[in-house]
Amino acid sequence: MPEPLFPEPQTDVFAMLSVALPGLVVPEGPFHTEAALAADLGIDVRRLREFRRRRLVTPDRVGRGLVYRRDELRSIAVLATLARLGATDADLDHAFADGSTTPLGAREALPRCLRLFDDLRRRAEDEIERLRGLEALVADWVDDGFDYRSRRHPA
């Protein structure tokens, strides 16, 4: 019998999303600085620090440095991917944080994630509609006979 994908009922939601989000790559590490980790993920180091400040991830402090465990690297990769898809800081806070030092469990976070995905879909549809309007405006402008290269109307 195949092993279940998520054997524990309270598996954290980041594990599930890391499987579901297309193109997500979890960095292997080790990383000696947050800057190296951020560079590997393709995000700004300030974004990584913001995730930590808002307690979306909680690395261990060792001396003056920070150690990100494998599950935190996965969480950061998920958060960065969702941010690239249009999730705001407030969206991520609502979906994954409850103000404590640990991420929400799957039972609490999954309904919030579904709402986040619905919001992202609606925002994308609205943006597509605005782009279609802009495209129509530009098409009308070009059809007016305006020479957009020389910026002159035909004589």
PDB file of C-alpha atoms in Angstrom:
ATOM      1  CA  MET A   1       0.000   0.000   0.000  1.00  0.00           C
ATOM      2  CA  PRO A   2       1.447   3.413  -0.933  1.00  0.00           C
ATOM      3  CA  GLU A   3       2.492   5.726   1.867  1.00  0.00           C
ATOM      4  CA  PRO A   4       0.072   8.647   2.307  1.00  0.00           C
ATOM      5  CA  LEU A   5       1.333  11.996   1.039  1.00  0.00           C
ATOM      6  CA  PHE A   6       0.564  13.682   4.367  1.00  0.00           C
ATOM      7  CA  PRO A   7       0.535  11.010   7.074  1.00  0.00           C
ATOM      8  CA  GLU A   8      -0.216  13.354   9.985  1.00  0.00           C
ATOM      9  CA  PRO A   9      -3.681  14.944  10.109  1.00  0.00           C
ATOM     10  CA  GLN A  10      -2.291  18.314  11.282  1.00  0.00           C
ATOM     11  CA  THR A  11       0.457  18.550   8.668  1.00  0.00           C
ATOM     12  CA  ASP A  12       1.272  22.180   8.251  1.00  0.00           C
ATOM     13  CA  VAL A  13      -0.293  23.865   5.268  1.00  0.00           C
ATOM     14  CA  PHE A  14       3.068  24.918   3.841  1.00  0.00           C
ATOM     15  CA  ALA A  15       3.881  21.263   3.169  1.00  0.00           C
ATOM     16  CA  MET A  16       0.685  20.864   1.176  1.00  0.00           C
ATOM     17  CA  LEU A  17       1.180  24.077  -0.774  1.00  0.00           C
ATOM     18  CA  SER A  18       4.783  23.202  -1.589  1.00  0.00           C
ATOM     19  CA  VAL A  19       3.449  20.184  -3.467  1.00  0.00           C
ATOM     20  CA  ALA A  20       0.552  22.039  -5.099  1.00  0.00           C
ATOM     21  CA  LEU A  21       2.226  25.260  -6.300  1.00  0.00           C
ATOM     22  CA  PRO A  22       3.688  24.775  -9.774  1.00  0.00           C
ATOM     23  CA  GLY A  23       7.334  25.612 -10.246  1.00  0.00           C
ATOM     24  CA  LEU A  24       8.106  25.925  -6.542  1.00  0.00           C
ATOM     25  CA  VAL A  25      11.682  24.982  -5.705  1.00  0.00           C
ATOM     26  CA  VAL A  26      12.719  24.609  -2.075  1.00  0.00           C
ATOM     27  CA  PRO A  27      16.356  25.599  -1.561  1.00  0.00           C
ATOM     28  CA  GLU A  28      18.658  22.910  -0.206  1.00  0.00           C
ATOM     29  CA  GLY A  29      21.030  25.030   1.853  1.00  0.00           C
ATOM     30  CA  PRO A  30      23.062  25.369   3.934  1.00  0.00           C
ATOM     31  CA  PHE A  31      23.072  29.139   3.857  1.00  0.00           C
ATOM     32  CA  HIS A  32      25.530  31.161   5.870  1.00  0.00           C
ATOM     33  CA  THR A  33      23.631  34.441   5.514  1.00  0.00           C
ATOM     34  CA  GLU A  34      20.077  35.592   4.933  1.00  0.00           C
ATOM     35  CA  ALA A  35      21.340  37.384   1.831  1.00  0.00           C
ATOM     36  CA  ALA A  36      22.502  34.061   0.348  1.00  0.00           C
ATOM     37  CA  LEU A  37      19.161  32.434   1.136  1.00  0.00           C
ATOM     38  CA  ALA A  38      17.231  35.360  -0.352  1.00  0.00           C
ATOM     39  CA  ALA A  39      19.391  35.302  -3.481  1.00  0.00           C
ATOM     40  CA  ASP A  40      18.799  31.573  -3.919  1.00  0.00           C
ATOM     41  CA  LEU A  41      15.031  32.143  -3.648  1.00  0.00           C
ATOM     42  CA  GLY A  42      15.124  35.152  -5.984  1.00  0.00           C
ATOM     43  CA  ILE A  43      13.668  37.525  -3.388  1.00  0.00           C
ATOM     44  CA  ASP A  44      14.957  40.648  -1.715  1.00  0.00           C
ATOM     45  CA  VAL A  45      16.599  40.069   1.661  1.00  0.00           C
ATOM     46  CA  ARG A  46      14.217  42.677   3.129  1.00  0.00           C
ATOM     47  CA  ARG A  47      11.282  40.472   2.127  1.00  0.00           C
ATOM     48  CA  LEU A  48      12.878  37.525   3.940  1.00  0.00           C
ATOM     49  CA  ARG A  49      13.427  39.647   7.042  1.00  0.00           C
ATOM     50  CA  GLU A  50       9.836  40.838   6.853  1.00  0.00           C
ATOM     51  CA  PHE A  51       8.602  37.233   6.840  1.00  0.00           C
ATOM     52  CA  ARG A  52      10.666  36.682   9.985  1.00  0.00           C
ATOM     53  CA  ARG A  53       9.545  39.942  11.639  1.00  0.00           C
ATOM     54  CA  ARG A  54       5.892  39.050  11.062  1.00  0.00           C
ATOM     55  CA  ARG A  55       6.577  35.558  12.448  1.00  0.00           C
ATOM     56  CA  LEU A  56       5.562  33.741   9.296  1.00  0.00           C
ATOM     57  CA  VAL A  57       8.855  31.860   9.780  1.00  0.00           C
ATOM     58  CA  THR A  58      10.774  31.466  13.019  1.00  0.00           C
ATOM     59  CA  PRO A  59      14.404  30.453  12.481  1.00  0.00           C
ATOM     60  CA  ASP A  60      16.566  29.404  15.392  1.00  0.00           C
ATOM     61  CA  ARG A  61      19.055  31.955  16.658  1.00  0.00           C
ATOM     62  CA  VAL A  62      22.577  30.616  17.061  1.00  0.00           C
ATOM     63  CA  GLY A  63      24.889  33.238  18.447  1.00  0.00           C
ATOM     64  CA  ARG A  64      24.462  36.243  16.191  1.00  0.00           C
ATOM     65  CA  GLY A  65      23.247  34.154  13.260  1.00  0.00           C
ATOM     66  CA  LEU A  66      20.006  32.501  12.221  1.00  0.00           C
ATOM     67  CA  VAL A  67      19.466  28.890  11.233  1.00  0.00           C
ATOM     68  CA  TYR A  68      16.528  28.099   8.960  1.00  0.00           C
ATOM     69  CA  ARG A  69      15.347  24.502   9.227  1.00  0.00           C
ATOM     70  CA  ARG A  70      14.172  22.576   6.137  1.00  0.00           C
ATOM     71  CA  ASP A  71      10.482  23.221   6.931  1.00  0.00           C
ATOM     72  CA  GLU A  72      11.163  26.957   7.205  1.00  0.00           C
ATOM     73  CA  LEU A  73      12.966  26.968   3.858  1.00  0.00           C
ATOM     74  CA  ARG A  74       9.871  25.312   2.385  1.00  0.00           C
ATOM     75  CA  SER A  75       7.606  27.897   4.057  1.00  0.00           C
ATOM     76  CA  ILE A  76       9.684  30.792   2.710  1.00  0.00           C
ATOM     77  CA  ALA A  77       9.577  29.307  -0.803  1.00  0.00           C
ATOM     78  CA  VAL A  78       5.762  29.034  -0.576  1.00  0.00           C
ATOM     79  CA  LEU A  79       5.390  32.598   0.759  1.00  0.00           C
ATOM     80  CA  ALA A  80       7.687  33.999  -1.942  1.00  0.00           C
ATOM     81  CA  THR A  81       5.770  32.141  -4.677  1.00  0.00           C
ATOM     82  CA  LEU A  82       2.418  33.423  -3.396  1.00  0.00           C
ATOM     83  CA  ALA A  83       3.821  36.966  -3.236  1.00  0.00           C
ATOM     84  CA  ARG A  84       4.935  36.639  -6.879  1.00  0.00           C
ATOM     85  CA  LEU A  85       1.375  35.573  -7.727  1.00  0.00           C
ATOM     86  CA  GLY A  86       0.042  38.796  -6.207  1.00  0.00           C
ATOM     87  CA  ALA A  87      -0.537  38.024  -2.521  1.00  0.00           C
ATOM     88  CA  THR A  88       0.005  41.078  -0.335  1.00  0.00           C
ATOM     89  CA  ASP A  89       1.633  41.061   3.089  1.00  0.00           C
ATOM     90  CA  ALA A  90      -1.814  41.398   4.651  1.00  0.00           C
ATOM     91  CA  ASP A  91      -3.048  38.416   2.589  1.00  0.00           C
ATOM     92  CA  LEU A  92      -0.164  36.266   3.790  1.00  0.00           C
ATOM     93  CA  ASP A  93      -0.639  37.341   7.402  1.00  0.00           C
ATOM     94  CA  HIS A  94      -4.332  36.502   7.281  1.00  0.00           C
ATOM     95  CA  ALA A  95      -3.805  33.143   5.621  1.00  0.00           C
ATOM     96  CA  PHE A  96      -0.892  31.876   7.686  1.00  0.00           C
ATOM     97  CA  ALA A  97      -0.390  33.801  10.928  1.00  0.00           C
ATOM     98  CA  ASP A  98      -2.433  34.095  14.050  1.00  0.00           C
ATOM     99  CA  GLY A  99      -0.083  36.396  15.932  1.00  0.00           C
ATOM    100  CA  SER A 100       1.700  33.527  17.673  1.00  0.00           C
ATOM    101  CA  THR A 101       5.205  32.253  17.072  1.00  0.00           C
ATOM    102  CA  THR A 102       4.058  29.201  15.118  1.00  0.00           C
ATOM    103  CA  PRO A 103       2.264  28.935  11.790  1.00  0.00           C
ATOM    104  CA  LEU A 104      -1.388  27.979  11.803  1.00  0.00           C
ATOM    105  CA  GLY A 105      -2.155  24.289  11.485  1.00  0.00           C
ATOM    106  CA  ALA A 106      -3.772  22.896   8.373  1.00  0.00           C
ATOM    107  CA  ARG A 107      -7.263  22.910   9.891  1.00  0.00           C
ATOM    108  CA  GLU A 108      -7.143  26.681  10.499  1.00  0.00           C
ATOM    109  CA  ALA A 109      -5.061  27.697   7.489  1.00  0.00           C
ATOM    110  CA  LEU A 110      -6.670  25.722   4.650  1.00  0.00           C
ATOM    111  CA  PRO A 111      -9.977  27.655   4.576  1.00  0.00           C
ATOM    112  CA  ARG A 112      -7.997  30.891   4.726  1.00  0.00           C
ATOM    113  CA  CYS A 113      -5.809  29.714   1.844  1.00  0.00           C
ATOM    114  CA  LEU A 114      -8.865  28.901  -0.241  1.00  0.00           C
ATOM    115  CA  ARG A 115     -10.130  32.448   0.344  1.00  0.00           C
ATOM    116  CA  LEU A 116      -6.701  33.798  -0.588  1.00  0.00           C
ATOM    117  CA  PHE A 117      -6.699  31.806  -3.836  1.00  0.00           C
ATOM    118  CA  ASP A 118     -10.187  33.061  -4.642  1.00  0.00           C
ATOM    119  CA  ASP A 119      -9.066  36.662  -3.980  1.00  0.00           C
ATOM    120  CA  LEU A 120      -5.977  36.193  -6.178  1.00  0.00           C
ATOM    121  CA  ARG A 121      -8.132  34.757  -8.971  1.00  0.00           C
ATOM    122  CA  ARG A 122     -10.561  37.694  -8.757  1.00  0.00           C
ATOM    123  CA  ARG A 123      -7.706  40.218  -8.762  1.00  0.00           C
ATOM    124  CA  ALA A 124      -6.171  38.544 -11.818  1.00  0.00           C
ATOM    125  CA  GLU A 125      -9.528  38.605 -13.631  1.00  0.00           C
ATOM    126  CA  ASP A 126      -9.961  42.306 -12.772  1.00  0.00           C
ATOM    127  CA  GLU A 127      -6.450  43.039 -14.015  1.00  0.00           C
ATOM    128  CA  ILE A 128      -7.121  41.181 -17.263  1.00  0.00           C
ATOM    129  CA  GLU A 129     -10.289  43.234 -17.746  1.00  0.00           C
ATOM    130  CA  ARG A 130      -8.340  46.483 -17.191  1.00  0.00           C
ATOM    131  CA  LEU A 131      -5.678  45.336 -19.658  1.00  0.00           C
ATOM    132  CA  ARG A 132      -8.362  44.609 -22.268  1.00  0.00           C
ATOM    133  CA  GLY A 133      -9.711  48.130 -21.784  1.00  0.00           C
ATOM    134  CA  LEU A 134      -6.209  49.561 -22.191  1.00  0.00           C
ATOM    135  CA  GLU A 135      -5.680  47.430 -25.293  1.00  0.00           C
ATOM    136  CA  ALA A 136      -8.928  48.756 -26.802  1.00  0.00           C
ATOM    137  CA  LEU A 137      -7.891  52.322 -26.014  1.00  0.00           C
ATOM    138  CA  VAL A 138      -4.509  51.849 -27.684  1.00  0.00           C
ATOM    139  CA  ALA A 139      -6.118  50.147 -30.689  1.00  0.00           C
ATOM    140  CA  ASP A 140      -8.461  53.145 -31.091  1.00  0.00           C
ATOM    141  CA  TRP A 141      -5.506  55.490 -30.814  1.00  0.00           C
ATOM    142  CA  VAL A 142      -3.538  53.624 -33.490  1.00  0.00           C
ATOM    143  CA  ASP A 143      -6.627  53.436 -35.764  1.00  0.00           C
ATOM    144  CA  ASP A 144      -6.935  57.256 -35.644  1.00  0.00           C
ATOM    145  CA  GLY A 145      -4.093  57.443 -38.127  1.00  0.00           C
ATOM    146  CA  PHE A 146      -1.617  58.690 -35.540  1.00  0.00           C
ATOM    147  CA  ASP A 147       1.943  57.762 -36.498  1.00  0.00           C
ATOM    148  CA  TYR A 148       3.182  56.590 -33.148  1.00  0.00           C
ATOM    149  CA  ARG A 149       6.804  56.379 -34.366  1.00  0.00           C
ATOM    150  CA  SER A 150       7.114  60.013 -35.443  1.00  0.00           C
ATOM    151  CA  ARG A 151       4.302  61.186 -33.132  1.00  0.00           C
ATOM    152  CA  ARG A 152       2.625  63.080 -35.958  1.00  0.00           C
ATOM    153  CA  HIS A 153      -0.792  62.913 -37.484  1.00  0.00           C
ATOM    154  CA  PRO A 154      -0.805  62.179 -41.203  1.00  0.00           C
ATOM    155  CA  ALA A 155      -1.117  65.291 -43.360  1.00  0.00           C
TER     156      ALA A 155
END
